[in-house]
C-alpha positions as semicolon CSV with decimal commas, in nm:
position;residue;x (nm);y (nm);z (nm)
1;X;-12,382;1,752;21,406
2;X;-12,058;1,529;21,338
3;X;-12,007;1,256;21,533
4;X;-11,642;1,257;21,671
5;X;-11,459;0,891;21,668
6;X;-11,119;0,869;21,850
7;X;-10,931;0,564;21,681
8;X;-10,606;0,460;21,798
9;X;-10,300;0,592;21,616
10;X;-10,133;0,238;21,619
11;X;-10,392;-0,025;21,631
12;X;-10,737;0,085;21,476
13;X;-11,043;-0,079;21,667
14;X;-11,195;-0,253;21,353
15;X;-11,536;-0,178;21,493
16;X;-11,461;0,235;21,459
17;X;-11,267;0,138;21,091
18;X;-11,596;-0,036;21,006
19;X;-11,820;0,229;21,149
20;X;-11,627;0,520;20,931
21;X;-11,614;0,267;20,607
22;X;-12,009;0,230;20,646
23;X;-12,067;0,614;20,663
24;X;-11,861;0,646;20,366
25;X;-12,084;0,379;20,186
26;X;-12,412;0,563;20,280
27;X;-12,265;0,892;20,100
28;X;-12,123;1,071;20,459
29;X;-11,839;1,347;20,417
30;X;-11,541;1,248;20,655
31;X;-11,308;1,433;20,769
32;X;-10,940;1,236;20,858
33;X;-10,586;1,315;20,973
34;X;-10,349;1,168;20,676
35;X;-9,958;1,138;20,692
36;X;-10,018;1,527;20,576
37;X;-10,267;1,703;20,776
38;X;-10,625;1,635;20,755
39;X;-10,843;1,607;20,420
40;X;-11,166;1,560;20,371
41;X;-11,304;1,225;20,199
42;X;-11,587;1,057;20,043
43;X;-11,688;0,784;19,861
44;X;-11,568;0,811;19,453
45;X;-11,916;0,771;19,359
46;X;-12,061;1,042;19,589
47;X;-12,170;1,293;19,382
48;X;-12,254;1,525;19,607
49;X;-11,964;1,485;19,843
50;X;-11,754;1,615;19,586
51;X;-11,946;1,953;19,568
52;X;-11,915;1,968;19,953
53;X;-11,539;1,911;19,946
54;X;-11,566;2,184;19,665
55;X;-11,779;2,431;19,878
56;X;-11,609;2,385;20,212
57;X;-11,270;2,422;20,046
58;X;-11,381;2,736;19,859
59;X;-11,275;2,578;19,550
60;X;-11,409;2,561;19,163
61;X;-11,449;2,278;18,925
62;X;-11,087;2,292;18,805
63;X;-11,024;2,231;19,139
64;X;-10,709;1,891;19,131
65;X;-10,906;1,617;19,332
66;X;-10,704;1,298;19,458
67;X;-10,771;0,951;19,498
68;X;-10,649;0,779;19,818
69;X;-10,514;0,451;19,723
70;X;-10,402;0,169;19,969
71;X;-10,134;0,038;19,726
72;X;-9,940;0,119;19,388
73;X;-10,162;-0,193;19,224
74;X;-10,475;0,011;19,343
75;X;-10,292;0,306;19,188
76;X;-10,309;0,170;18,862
77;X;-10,645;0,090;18,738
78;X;-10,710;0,467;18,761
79;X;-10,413;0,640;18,630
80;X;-10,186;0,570;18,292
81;X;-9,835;0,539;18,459
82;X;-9,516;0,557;18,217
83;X;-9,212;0,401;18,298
84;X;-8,965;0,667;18,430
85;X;-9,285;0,780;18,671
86;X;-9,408;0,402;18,743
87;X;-9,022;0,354;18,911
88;X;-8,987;0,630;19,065
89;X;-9,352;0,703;19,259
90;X;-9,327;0,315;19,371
91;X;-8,981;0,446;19,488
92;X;-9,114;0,712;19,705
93;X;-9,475;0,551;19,864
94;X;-9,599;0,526;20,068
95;X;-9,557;0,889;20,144
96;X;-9,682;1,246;20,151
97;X;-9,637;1,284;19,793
98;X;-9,915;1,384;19,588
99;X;-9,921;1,284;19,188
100;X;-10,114;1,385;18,892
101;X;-10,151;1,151;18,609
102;X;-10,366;1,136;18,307
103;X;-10,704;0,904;18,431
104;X;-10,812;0,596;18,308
105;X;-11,193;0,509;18,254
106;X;-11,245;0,400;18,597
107;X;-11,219;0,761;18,693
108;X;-11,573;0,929;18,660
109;X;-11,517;1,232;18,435
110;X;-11,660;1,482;18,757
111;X;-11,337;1,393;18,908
112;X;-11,070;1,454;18,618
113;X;-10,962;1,790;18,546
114;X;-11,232;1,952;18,291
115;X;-10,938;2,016;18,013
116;X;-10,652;1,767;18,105
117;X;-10,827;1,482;18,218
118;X;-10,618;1,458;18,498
119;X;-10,644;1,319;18,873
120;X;-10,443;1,313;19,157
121;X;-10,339;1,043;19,324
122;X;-10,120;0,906;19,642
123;X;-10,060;0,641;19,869
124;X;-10,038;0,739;20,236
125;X;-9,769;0,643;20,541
126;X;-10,061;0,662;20,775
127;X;-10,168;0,362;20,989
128;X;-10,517;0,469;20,990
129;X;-10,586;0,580;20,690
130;X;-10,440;0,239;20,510
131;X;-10,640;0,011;20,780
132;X;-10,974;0,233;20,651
133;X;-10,897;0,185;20,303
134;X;-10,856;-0,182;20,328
135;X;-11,183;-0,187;20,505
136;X;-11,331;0,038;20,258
137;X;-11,179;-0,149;19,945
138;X;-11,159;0,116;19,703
139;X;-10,993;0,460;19,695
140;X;-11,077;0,759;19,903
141;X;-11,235;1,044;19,662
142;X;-10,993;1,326;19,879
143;X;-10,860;1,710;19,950
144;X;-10,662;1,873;20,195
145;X;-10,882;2,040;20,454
146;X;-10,722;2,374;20,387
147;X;-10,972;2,613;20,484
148;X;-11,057;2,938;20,223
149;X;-10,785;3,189;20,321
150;X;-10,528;2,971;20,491
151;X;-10,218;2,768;20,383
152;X;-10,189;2,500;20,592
153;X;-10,417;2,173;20,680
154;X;-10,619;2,169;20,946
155;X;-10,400;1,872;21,218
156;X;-10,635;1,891;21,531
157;X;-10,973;1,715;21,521
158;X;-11,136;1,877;21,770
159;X;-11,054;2,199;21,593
160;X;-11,230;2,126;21,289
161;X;-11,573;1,919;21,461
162;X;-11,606;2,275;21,652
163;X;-11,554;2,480;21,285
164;X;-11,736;2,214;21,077
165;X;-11,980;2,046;21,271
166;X;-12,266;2,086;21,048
167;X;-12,047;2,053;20,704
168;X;-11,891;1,708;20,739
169;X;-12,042;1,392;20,918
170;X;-11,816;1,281;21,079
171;X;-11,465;1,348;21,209
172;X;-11,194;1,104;21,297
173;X;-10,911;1,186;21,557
174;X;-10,627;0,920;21,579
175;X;-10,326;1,053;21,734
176;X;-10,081;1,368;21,618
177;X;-10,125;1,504;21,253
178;X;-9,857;1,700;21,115
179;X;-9,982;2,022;20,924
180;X;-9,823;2,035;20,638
181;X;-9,954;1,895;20,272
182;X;-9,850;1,667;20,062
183;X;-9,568;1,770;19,775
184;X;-9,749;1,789;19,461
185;X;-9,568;1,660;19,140
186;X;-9,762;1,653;18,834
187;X;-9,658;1,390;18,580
188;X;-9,926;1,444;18,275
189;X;-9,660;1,542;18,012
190;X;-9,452;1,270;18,073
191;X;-9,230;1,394;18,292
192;X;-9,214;1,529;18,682
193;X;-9,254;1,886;18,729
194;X;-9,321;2,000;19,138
195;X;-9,555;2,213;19,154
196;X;-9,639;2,234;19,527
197;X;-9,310;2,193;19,789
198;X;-9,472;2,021;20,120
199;X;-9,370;1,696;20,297
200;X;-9,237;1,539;20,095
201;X;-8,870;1,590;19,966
202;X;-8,919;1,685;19,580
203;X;-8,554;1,683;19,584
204;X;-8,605;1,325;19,399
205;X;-8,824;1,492;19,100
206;X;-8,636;1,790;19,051
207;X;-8,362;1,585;18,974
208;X;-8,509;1,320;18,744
């Protein structure tokens, strides 16, 4: 069974932070509410945790995994940023926006795309999620906890400890989730191209 943490939305008890970053160290599954719905998250070196993500999701290996980063220097060391896309994604994070970026060598190749060598990554408006990953100090291996045959995240912890208890180790509540995911923009040809309308307003990429 999960166990079920209720953090607060606005000040996150650092004993529940440090609980959640310890289960994460010892290879748990988690499942969080982001600035975009819940995801599920794990440690980047958990190996397995990825093929849980991957099975609970209902997802193959081409499947666009994202790295949860605390801040745009974080960002960096595992994703080749241009230019044009280093100004503008500073200009729109924190935020639901999610971007995909060829990986650097800190990524492990399990969690590139097999043929583009890509990753996702964002950096979230979420009070919880940025006090966990600067307890956790390093990125959040992560996916939208869009169940097989839906379209929208999961935003209700209690939901998803009754439908997942004995898939994910633990589940975090911490205040009102909104369900909608992130806007995807992928940036691996050197340009922005949205390929997934959501939160936030690609308005600035279509543009650019």
């Amino acid at each position: 069974m999960a166990r079920y943490l209720d953090v607060h939305p606005d000040n996150p008890q650092p004993r529940l932070l440090g609980q959640i970053a310890e289960a994460l160290r010892d290879d748990q599954l988690i499942a969080y509410p982001t600035d975009s719905g819940y995801a599920l998250g794990c440690r980047l070196g958990n190996r397995d945790g990825r093929d849980r993500i991957l099975r609970i999701r209902g997802l193959d290996d081409r499947h666009h995994f994202t790295l949860m980063c605390k801040d745009f220097a974080q960002l960096g060391q595992f994703v080749q940023v241009n230019n044009s896309a280093f100004r503008a994604i500073k200009s729109a994070t924190p935020g639901p926006y999610t971007f995909i970026l060829p990986a650097t060598q800190e990524v492990p190749r399990r969690l590139m795309h097999p043929k583009k060598k890509t990753v996702g990554v964002r950096i979230p408006d979420h009070v919880f999620v940025q006090a966990l990953l600067a307890t956790l100090e390093e990125p959040l291996l992560t996916s939208t906890l869009i169940l097989p045959g839906e379209t929208e995240p999961r935003s209700m912890g209690w939901e998803i400890k009754e439908e997942l208890d004995h898939q994910v180790d633990v589940v975090v509540e911490a205040g009102e989730t909104l369900a909608e995911p992130t806007t995807v923009i992928d940036w691996s040809e050197g340009y922005p191209e949205v390929v997934r309308v959501g939160a936030g307003d690609p308005s600035r990429f279509e543009a650019a």
